[in-house]
Every structure is written in C-alpha cells, then in structure tokens.
mmCIF file of the C-alpha atoms, coordinates in Angstrom:
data_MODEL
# 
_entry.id   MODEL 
# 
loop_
_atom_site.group_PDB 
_atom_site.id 
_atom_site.type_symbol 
_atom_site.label_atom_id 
_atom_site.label_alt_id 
_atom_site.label_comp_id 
_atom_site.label_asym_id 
_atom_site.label_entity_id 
_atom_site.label_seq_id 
_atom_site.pdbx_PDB_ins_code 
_atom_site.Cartn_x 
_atom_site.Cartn_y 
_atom_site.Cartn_z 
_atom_site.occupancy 
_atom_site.B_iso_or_equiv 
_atom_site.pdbx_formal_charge 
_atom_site.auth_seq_id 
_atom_site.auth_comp_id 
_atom_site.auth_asym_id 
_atom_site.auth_atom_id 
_atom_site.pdbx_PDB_model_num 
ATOM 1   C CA . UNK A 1 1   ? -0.974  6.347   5.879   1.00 0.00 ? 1   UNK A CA 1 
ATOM 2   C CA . UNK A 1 2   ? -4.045  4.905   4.761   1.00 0.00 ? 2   UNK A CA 1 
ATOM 3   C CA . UNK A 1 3   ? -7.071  3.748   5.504   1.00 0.00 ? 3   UNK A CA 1 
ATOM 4   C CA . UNK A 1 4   ? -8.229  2.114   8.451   1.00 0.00 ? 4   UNK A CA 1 
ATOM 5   C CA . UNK A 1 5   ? -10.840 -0.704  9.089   1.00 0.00 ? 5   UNK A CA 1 
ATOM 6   C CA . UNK A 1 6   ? -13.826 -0.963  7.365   1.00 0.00 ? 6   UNK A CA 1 
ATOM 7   C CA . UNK A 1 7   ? -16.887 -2.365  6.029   1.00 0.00 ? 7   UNK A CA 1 
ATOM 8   C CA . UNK A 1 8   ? -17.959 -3.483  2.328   1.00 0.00 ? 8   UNK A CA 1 
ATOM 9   C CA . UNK A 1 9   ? -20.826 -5.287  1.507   1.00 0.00 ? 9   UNK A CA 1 
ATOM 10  C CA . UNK A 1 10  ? -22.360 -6.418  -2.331  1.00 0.00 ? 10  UNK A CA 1 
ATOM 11  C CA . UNK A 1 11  ? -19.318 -5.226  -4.372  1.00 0.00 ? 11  UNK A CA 1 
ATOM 12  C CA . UNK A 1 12  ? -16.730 -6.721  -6.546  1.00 0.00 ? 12  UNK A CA 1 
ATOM 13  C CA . UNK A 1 13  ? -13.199 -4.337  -5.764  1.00 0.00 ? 13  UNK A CA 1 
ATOM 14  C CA . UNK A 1 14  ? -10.543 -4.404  -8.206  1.00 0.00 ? 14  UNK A CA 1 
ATOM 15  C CA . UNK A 1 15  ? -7.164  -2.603  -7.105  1.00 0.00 ? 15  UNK A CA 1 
ATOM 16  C CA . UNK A 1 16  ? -4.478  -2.152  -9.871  1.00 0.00 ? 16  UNK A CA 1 
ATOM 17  C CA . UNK A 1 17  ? -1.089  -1.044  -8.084  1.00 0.00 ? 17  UNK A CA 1 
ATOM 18  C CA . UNK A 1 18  ? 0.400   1.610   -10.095 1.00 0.00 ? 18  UNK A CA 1 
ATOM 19  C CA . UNK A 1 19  ? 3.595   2.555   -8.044  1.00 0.00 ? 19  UNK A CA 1 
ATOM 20  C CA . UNK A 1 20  ? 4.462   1.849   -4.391  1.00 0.00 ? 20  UNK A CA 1 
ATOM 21  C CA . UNK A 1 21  ? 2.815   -1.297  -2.012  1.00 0.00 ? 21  UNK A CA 1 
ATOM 22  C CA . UNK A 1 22  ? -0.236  -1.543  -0.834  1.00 0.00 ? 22  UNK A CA 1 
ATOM 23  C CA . UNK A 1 23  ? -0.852  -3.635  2.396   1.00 0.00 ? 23  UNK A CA 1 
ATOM 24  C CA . UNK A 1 24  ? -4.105  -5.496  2.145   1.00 0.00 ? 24  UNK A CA 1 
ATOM 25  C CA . UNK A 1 25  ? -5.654  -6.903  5.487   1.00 0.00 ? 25  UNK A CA 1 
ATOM 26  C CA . UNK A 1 26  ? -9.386  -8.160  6.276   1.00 0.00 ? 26  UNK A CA 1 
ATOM 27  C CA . UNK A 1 27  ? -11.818 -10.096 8.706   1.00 0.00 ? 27  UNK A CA 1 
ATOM 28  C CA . UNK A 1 28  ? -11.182 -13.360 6.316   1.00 0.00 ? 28  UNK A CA 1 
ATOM 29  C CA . UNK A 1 29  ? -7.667  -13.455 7.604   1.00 0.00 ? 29  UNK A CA 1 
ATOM 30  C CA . UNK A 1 30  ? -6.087  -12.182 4.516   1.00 0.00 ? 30  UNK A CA 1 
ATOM 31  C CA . UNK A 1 31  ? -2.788  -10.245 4.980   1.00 0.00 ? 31  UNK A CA 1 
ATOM 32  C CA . UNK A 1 32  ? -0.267  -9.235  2.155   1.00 0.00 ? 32  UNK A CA 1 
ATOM 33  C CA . UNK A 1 33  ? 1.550   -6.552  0.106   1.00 0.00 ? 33  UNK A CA 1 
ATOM 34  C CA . UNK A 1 34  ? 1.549   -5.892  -3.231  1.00 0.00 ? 34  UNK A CA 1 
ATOM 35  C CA . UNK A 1 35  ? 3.571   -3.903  -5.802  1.00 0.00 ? 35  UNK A CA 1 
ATOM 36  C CA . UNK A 1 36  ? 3.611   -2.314  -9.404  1.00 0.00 ? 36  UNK A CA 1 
ATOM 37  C CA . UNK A 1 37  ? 1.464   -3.892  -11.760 1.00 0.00 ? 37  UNK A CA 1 
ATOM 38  C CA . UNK A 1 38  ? -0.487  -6.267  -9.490  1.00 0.00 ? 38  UNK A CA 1 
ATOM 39  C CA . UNK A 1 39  ? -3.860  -6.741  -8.884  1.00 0.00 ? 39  UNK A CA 1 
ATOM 40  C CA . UNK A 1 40  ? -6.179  -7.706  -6.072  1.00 0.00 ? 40  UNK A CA 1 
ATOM 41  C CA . UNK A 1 41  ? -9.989  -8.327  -5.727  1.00 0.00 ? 41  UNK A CA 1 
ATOM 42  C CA . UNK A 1 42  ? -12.507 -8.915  -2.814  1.00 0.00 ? 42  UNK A CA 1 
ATOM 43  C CA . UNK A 1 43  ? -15.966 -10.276 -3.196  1.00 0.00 ? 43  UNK A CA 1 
ATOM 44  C CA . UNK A 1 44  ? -17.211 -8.483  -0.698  1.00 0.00 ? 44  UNK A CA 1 
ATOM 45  C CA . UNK A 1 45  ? -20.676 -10.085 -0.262  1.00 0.00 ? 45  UNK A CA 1 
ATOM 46  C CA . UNK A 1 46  ? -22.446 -10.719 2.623   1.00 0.00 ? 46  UNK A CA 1 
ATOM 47  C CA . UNK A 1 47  ? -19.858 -8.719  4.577   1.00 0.00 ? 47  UNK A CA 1 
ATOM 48  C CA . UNK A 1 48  ? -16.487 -8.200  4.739   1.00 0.00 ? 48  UNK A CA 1 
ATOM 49  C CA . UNK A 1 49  ? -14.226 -5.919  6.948   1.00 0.00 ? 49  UNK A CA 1 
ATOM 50  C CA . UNK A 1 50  ? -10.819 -4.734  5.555   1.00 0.00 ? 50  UNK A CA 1 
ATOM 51  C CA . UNK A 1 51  ? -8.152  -2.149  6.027   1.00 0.00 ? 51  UNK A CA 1 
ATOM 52  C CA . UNK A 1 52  ? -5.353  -0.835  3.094   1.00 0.00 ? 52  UNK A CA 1 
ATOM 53  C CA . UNK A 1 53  ? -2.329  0.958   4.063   1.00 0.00 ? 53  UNK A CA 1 
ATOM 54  C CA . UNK A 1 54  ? 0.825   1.952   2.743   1.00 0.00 ? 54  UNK A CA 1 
ATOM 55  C CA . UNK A 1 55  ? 3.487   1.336   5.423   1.00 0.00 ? 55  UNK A CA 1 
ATOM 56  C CA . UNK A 1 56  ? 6.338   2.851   3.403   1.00 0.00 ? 56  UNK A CA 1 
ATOM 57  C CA . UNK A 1 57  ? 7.801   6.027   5.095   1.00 0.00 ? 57  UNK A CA 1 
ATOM 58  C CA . UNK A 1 58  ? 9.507   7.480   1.969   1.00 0.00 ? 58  UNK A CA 1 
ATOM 59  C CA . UNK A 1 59  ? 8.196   5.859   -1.021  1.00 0.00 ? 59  UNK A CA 1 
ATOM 60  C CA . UNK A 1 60  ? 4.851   6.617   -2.539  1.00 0.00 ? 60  UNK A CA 1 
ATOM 61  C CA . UNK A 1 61  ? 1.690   4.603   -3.099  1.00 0.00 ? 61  UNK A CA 1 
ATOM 62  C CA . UNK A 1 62  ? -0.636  5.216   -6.144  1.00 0.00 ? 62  UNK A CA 1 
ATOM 63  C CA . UNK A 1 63  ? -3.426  2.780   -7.029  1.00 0.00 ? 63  UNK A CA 1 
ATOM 64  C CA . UNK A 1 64  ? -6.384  2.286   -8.966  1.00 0.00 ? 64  UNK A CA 1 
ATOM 65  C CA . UNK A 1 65  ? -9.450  1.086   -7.511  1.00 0.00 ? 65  UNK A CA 1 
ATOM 66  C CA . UNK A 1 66  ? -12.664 0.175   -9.034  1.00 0.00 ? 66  UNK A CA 1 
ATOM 67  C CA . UNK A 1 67  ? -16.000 -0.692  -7.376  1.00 0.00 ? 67  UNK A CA 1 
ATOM 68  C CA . UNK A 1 68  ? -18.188 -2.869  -9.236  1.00 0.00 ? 68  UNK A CA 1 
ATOM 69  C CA . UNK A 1 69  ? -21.692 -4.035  -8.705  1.00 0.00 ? 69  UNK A CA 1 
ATOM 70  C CA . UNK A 1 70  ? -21.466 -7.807  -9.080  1.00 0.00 ? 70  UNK A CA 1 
ATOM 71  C CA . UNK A 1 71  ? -23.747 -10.072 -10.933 1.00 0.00 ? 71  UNK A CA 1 
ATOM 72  C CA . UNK A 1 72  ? -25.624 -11.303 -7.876  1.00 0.00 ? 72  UNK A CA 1 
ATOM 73  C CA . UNK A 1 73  ? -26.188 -9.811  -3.815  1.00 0.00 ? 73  UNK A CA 1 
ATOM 74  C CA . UNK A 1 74  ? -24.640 -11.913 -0.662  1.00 0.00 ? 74  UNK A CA 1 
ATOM 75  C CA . UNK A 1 75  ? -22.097 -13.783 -2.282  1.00 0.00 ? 75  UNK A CA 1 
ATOM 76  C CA . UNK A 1 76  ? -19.366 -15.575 -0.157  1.00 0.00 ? 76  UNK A CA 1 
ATOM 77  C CA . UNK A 1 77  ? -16.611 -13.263 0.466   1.00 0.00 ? 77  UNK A CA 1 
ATOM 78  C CA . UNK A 1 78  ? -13.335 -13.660 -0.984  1.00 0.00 ? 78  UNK A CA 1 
ATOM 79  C CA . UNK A 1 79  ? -9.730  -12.116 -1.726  1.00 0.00 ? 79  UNK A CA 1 
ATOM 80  C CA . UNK A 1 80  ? -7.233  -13.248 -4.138  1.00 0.00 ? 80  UNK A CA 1 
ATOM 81  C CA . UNK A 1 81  ? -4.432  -11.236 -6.029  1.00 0.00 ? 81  UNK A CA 1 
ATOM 82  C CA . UNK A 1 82  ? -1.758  -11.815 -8.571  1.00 0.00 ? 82  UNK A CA 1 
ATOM 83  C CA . UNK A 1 83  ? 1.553   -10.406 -8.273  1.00 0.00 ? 83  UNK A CA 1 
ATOM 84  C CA . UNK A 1 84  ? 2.500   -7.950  -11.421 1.00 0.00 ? 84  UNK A CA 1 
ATOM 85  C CA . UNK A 1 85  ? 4.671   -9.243  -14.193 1.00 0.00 ? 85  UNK A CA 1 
ATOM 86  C CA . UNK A 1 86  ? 6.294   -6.539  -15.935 1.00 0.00 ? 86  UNK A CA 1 
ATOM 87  C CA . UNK A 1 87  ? 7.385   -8.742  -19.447 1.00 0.00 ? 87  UNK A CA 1 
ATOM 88  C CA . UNK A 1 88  ? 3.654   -9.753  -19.821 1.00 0.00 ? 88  UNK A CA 1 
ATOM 89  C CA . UNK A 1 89  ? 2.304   -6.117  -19.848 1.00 0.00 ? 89  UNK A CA 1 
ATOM 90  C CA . UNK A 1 90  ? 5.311   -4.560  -21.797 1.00 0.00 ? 90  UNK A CA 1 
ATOM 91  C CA . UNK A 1 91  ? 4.135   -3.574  -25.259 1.00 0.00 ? 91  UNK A CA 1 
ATOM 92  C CA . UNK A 1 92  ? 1.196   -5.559  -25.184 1.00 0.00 ? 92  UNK A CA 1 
ATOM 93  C CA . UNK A 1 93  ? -1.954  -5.799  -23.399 1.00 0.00 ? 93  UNK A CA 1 
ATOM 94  C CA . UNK A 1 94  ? -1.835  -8.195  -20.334 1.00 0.00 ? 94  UNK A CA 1 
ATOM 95  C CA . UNK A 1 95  ? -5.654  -9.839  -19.582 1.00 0.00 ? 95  UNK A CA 1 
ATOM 96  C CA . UNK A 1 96  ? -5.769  -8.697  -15.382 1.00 0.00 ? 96  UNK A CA 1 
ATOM 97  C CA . UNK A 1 97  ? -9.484  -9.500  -14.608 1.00 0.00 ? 97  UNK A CA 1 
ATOM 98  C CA . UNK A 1 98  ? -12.410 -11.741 -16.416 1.00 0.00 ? 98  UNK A CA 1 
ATOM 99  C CA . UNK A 1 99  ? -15.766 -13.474 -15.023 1.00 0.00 ? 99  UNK A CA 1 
ATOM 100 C CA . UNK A 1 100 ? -15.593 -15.996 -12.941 1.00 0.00 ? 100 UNK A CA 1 
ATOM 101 C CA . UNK A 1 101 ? -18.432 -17.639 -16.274 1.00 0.00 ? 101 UNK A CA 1 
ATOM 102 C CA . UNK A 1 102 ? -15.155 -17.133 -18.435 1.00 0.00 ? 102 UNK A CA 1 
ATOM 103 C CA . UNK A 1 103 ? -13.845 -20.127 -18.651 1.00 0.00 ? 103 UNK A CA 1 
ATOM 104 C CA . UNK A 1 104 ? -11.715 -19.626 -21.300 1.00 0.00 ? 104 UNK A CA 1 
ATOM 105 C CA . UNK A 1 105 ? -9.842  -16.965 -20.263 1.00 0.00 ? 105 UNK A CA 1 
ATOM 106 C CA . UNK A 1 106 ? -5.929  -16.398 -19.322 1.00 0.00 ? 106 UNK A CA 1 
ATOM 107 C CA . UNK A 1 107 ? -6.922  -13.892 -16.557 1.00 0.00 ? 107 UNK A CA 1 
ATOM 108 C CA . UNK A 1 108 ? -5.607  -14.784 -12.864 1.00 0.00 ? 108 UNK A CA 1 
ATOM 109 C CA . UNK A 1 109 ? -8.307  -12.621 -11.789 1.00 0.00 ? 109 UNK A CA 1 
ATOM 110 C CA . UNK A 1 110 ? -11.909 -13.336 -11.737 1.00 0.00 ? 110 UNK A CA 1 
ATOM 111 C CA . UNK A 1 111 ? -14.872 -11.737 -10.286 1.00 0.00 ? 111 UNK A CA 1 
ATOM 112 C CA . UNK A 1 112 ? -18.354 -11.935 -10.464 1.00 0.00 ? 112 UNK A CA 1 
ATOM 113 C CA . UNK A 1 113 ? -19.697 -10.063 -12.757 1.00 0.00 ? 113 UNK A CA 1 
ATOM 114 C CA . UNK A 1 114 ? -19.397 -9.768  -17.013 1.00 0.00 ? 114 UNK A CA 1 
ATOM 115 C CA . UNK A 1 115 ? -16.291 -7.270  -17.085 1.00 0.00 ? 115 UNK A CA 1 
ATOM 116 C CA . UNK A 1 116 ? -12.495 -7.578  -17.954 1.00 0.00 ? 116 UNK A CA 1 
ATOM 117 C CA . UNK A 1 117 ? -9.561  -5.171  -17.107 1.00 0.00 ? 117 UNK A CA 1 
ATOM 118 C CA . UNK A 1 118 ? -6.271  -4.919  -19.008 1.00 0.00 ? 118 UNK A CA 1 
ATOM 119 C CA . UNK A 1 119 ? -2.542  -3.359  -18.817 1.00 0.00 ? 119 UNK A CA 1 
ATOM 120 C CA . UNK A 1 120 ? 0.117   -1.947  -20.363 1.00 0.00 ? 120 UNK A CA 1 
ATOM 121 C CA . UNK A 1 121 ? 3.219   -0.208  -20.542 1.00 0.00 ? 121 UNK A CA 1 
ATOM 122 C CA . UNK A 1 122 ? 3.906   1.421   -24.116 1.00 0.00 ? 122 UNK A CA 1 
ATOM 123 C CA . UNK A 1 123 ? 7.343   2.093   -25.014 1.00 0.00 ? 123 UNK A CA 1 
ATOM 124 C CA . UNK A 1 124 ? 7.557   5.714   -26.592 1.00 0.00 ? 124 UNK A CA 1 
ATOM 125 C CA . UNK A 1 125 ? 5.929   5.557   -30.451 1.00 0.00 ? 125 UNK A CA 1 
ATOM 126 C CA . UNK A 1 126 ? 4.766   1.799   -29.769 1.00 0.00 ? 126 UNK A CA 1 
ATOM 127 C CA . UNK A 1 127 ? 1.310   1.179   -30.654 1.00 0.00 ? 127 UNK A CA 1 
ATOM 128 C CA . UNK A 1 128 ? -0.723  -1.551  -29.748 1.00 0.00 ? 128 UNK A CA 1 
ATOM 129 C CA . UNK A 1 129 ? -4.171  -2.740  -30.849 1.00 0.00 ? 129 UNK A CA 1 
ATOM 130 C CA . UNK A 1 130 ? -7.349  -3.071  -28.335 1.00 0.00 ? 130 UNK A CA 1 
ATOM 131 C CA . UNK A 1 131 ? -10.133 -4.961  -29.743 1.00 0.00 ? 131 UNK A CA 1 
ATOM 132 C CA . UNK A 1 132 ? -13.608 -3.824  -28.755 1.00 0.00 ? 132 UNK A CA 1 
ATOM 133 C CA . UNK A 1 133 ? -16.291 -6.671  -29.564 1.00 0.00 ? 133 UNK A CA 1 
ATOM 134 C CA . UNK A 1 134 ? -19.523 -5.789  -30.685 1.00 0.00 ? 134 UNK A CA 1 
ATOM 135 C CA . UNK A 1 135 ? -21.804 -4.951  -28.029 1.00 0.00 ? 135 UNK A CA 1 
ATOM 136 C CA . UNK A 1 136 ? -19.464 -3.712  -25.856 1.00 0.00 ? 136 UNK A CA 1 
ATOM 137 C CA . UNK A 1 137 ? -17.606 -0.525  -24.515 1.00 0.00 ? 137 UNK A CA 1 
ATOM 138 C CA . UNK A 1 138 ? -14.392 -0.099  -22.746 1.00 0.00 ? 138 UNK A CA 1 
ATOM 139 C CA . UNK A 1 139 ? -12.836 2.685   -19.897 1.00 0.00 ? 139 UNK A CA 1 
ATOM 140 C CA . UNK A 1 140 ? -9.025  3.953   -20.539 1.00 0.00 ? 140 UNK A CA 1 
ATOM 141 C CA . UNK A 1 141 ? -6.997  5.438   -18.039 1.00 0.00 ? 141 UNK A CA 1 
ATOM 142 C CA . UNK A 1 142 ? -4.013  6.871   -18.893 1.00 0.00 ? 142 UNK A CA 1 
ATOM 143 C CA . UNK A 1 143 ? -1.701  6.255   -16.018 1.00 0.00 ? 143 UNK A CA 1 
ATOM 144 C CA . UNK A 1 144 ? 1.555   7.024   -16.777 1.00 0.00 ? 144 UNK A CA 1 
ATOM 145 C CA . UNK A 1 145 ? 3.107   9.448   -19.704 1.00 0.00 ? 145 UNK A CA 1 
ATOM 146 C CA . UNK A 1 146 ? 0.220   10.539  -22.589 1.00 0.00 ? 146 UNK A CA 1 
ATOM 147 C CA . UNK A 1 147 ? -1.143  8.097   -24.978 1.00 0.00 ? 147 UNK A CA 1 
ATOM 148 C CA . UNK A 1 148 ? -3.345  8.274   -28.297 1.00 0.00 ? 148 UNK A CA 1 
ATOM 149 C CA . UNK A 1 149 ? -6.523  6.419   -28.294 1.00 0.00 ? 149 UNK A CA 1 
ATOM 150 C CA . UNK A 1 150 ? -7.762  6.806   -32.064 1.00 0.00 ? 150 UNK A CA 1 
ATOM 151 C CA . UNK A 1 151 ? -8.056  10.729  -32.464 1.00 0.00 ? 151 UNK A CA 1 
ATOM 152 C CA . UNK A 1 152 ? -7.595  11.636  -28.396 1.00 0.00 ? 152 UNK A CA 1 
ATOM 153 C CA . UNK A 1 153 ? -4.294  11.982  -26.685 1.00 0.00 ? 153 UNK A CA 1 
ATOM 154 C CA . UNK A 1 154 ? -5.452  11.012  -23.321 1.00 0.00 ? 154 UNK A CA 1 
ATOM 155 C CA . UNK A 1 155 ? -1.946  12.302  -20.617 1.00 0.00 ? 155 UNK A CA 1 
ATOM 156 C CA . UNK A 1 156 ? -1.369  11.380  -17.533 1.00 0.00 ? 156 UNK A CA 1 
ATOM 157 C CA . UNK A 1 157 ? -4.986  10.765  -15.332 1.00 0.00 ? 157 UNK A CA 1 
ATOM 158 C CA . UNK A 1 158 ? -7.003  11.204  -18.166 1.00 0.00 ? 158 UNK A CA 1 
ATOM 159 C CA . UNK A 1 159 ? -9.845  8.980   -19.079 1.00 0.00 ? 159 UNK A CA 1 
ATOM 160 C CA . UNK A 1 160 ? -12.212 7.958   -21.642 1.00 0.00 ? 160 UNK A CA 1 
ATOM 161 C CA . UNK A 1 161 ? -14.840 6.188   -22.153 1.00 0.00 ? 161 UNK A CA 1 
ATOM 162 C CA . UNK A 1 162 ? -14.673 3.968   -25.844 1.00 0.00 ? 162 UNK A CA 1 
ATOM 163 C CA . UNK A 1 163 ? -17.950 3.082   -27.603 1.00 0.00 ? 163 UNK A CA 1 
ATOM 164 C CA . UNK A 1 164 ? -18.453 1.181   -30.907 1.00 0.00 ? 164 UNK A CA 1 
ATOM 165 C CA . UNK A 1 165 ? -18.724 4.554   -32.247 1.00 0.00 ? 165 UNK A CA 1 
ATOM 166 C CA . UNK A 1 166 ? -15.672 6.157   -30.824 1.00 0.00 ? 166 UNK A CA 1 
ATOM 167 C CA . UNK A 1 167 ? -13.700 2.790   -32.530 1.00 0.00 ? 167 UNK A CA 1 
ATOM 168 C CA . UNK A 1 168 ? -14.695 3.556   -36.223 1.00 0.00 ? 168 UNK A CA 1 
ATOM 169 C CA . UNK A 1 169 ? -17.348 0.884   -35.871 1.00 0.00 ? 169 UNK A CA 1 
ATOM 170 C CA . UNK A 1 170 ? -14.588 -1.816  -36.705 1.00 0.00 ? 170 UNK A CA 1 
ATOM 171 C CA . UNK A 1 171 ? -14.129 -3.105  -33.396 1.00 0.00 ? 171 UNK A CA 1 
ATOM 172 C CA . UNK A 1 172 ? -10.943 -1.773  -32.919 1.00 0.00 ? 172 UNK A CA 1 
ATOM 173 C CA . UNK A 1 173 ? -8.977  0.986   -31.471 1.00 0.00 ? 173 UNK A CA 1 
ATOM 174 C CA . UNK A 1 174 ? -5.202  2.019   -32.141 1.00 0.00 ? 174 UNK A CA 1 
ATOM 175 C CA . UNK A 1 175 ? -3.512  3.218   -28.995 1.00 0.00 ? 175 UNK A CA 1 
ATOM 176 C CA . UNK A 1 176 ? 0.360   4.568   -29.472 1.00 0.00 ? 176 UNK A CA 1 
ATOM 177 C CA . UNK A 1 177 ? 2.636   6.051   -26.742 1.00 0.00 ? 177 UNK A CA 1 
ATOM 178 C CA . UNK A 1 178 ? 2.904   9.778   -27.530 1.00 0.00 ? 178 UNK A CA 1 
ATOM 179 C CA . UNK A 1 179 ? 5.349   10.158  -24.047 1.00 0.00 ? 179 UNK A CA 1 
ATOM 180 C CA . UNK A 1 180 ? 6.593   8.768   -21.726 1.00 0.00 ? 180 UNK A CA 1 
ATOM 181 C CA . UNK A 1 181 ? 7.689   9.258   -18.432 1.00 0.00 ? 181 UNK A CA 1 
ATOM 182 C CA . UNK A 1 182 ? 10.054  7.260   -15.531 1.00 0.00 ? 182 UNK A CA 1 
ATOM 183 C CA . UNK A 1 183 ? 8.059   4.213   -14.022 1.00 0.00 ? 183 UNK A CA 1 
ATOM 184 C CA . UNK A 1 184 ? 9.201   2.603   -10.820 1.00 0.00 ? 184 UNK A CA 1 
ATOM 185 C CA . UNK A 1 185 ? 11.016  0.507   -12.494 1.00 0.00 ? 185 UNK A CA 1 
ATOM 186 C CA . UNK A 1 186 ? 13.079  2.430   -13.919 1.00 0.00 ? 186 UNK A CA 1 
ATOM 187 C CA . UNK A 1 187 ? 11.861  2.236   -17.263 1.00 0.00 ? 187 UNK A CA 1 
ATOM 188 C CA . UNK A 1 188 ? 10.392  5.169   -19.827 1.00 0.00 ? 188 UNK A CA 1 
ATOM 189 C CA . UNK A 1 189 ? 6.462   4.262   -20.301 1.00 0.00 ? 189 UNK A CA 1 
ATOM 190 C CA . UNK A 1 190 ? 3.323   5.672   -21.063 1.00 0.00 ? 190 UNK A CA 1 
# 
C-alpha cells in the first residue's frame, strides 16, 4: 500500500507522521522508516524521483503532507528527517520545521523557504499558548481528539486558517484540549 515511484520537481515536502510508518525511498539513495511524530522533508529541485509506502500488513498509516513552493527554482535535491520525540511535543509546542536563513532556530528541520511547522499533543483541559508575530498567519490542523483555538473548537481533521485578526490582534492565540482520544501510544490526546 502506497505509492509507487515518482517524480517531483521545485517543491519543498514536509511529511508529519501521525500514526503508523511510512517508508521513504528516492533516486538520491535515501531509504528509511519513520514513525509517530516524525518528520521528513525533500528539496525536490532540479529533480528528484521517490516512492512512500506503508509496508505494515495490519497496522495503519496516517500522515500529513504539505507541498510548499520554495524560495528559489532548481535547487539541489535533498532529504533529511528527524525521528519524533514524544516528551518534547507533550503539552507544549515542539518547533518541527524553520528556514534554512533561520539561524537561530531549535528546529531539526529546515527547508527553503520563510515557513515553520509545530506539534503537539494536549492532555485533556491543557491549554497551551501559540504566538502569532505580527505580519504573519498560521494553519491548524486538528489531528487527533477536538481542540479550541480562541472561539473555534476545531475536532478531529478540522482546519483553520489564523490571521492577526482571528488572534485578538495581540499576537496570540489560546488553544486547550476539549477531548481527547487514544494515540498510538497509548496515551489520551487531542
């Protein structure tokens, strides 16, 4: 189950592993699995060939993946991932993906272009802060169990998209577990 080889060109791809492994393979000579909570990226550049599969036959595989246009065309292709780390997401937002221009940042991801990705896993009635700069907006998924983001209970799949505006205009935005469900792990998240 899967999909088979392939061909990307001029696109930054972030995967997030939500539950399950994904098996990552491509034309640089790239081949590995990864689990809950971690995170892979390919430059895909000038050209890149690549094939994702989930090679479990009982256990499921959900993922996130997001295509981004990067901040310049035929770039060297490249891979890299960092395995998930379950304490450094729990309660609190973990930094996944920065710019390769932030050099300042605690990210083990970087790609190449001006954009950042974060995770967490709310315990039930825990609520955590996300700070929204000026100038900037953000895109929440709700992957597991229902959360509140300001006003909005996002559940499970939902999405929004968070403005200046939608934060109150103070550059910040509230989010609290409103329930939770069984992750992989074993534990009761949203």
């Amino acid at each position: 189950r899967g999909f088979g080889t392939h061909p990307h060109a001029n696109q930054e791809i972030v995967t997030y592993i939500v539950e399950g492994e994904l098996t990552h393979q491509d034309s640089m000579g790239t081949k590995e699995s990864l689990g809950r909570g971690s995170v892979q990226f390919m430059t895909a550049g000038t050209g890149v060939r690549h094939s994702e599969h989930n090679l479990s036959e009982d256990k499921p595989l959900r993922f996130i993946q997001t295509w981004i246009t990067p901040s310049r065309n035929n770039l060297p292709p490249n891979y890299g991932s960092s395995v998930g780390d379950e304490a450094m997401r729990w309660n609190q937002w973990q930094h996944l993906v920065s710019s390769v221009d932030n050099k300042g940042t605690e990210a083990t991801v970087q790609i190449n272009q001006d954009c950042n990705a974060y995770s967490s896993e709310l315990e039930m009635g825990k609520t955590i802060n996300f700070p929204v700069s000026e100038g900037r907006m953000a895109y929440m998924i709700a992957l597991e169990g229902s959360v509140k983001v300001g006003d909005v209970v996002l559940e499970r799949h939902d999405a929004a998209e968070i403005t200046p505006l939608s934060s109150g205009g103070n550059g910040a935005l509230d989010v609290t577990s409103v329930a939770v469900e069984k992750a992989e792990h074993g534990k009761d998240v949203a």
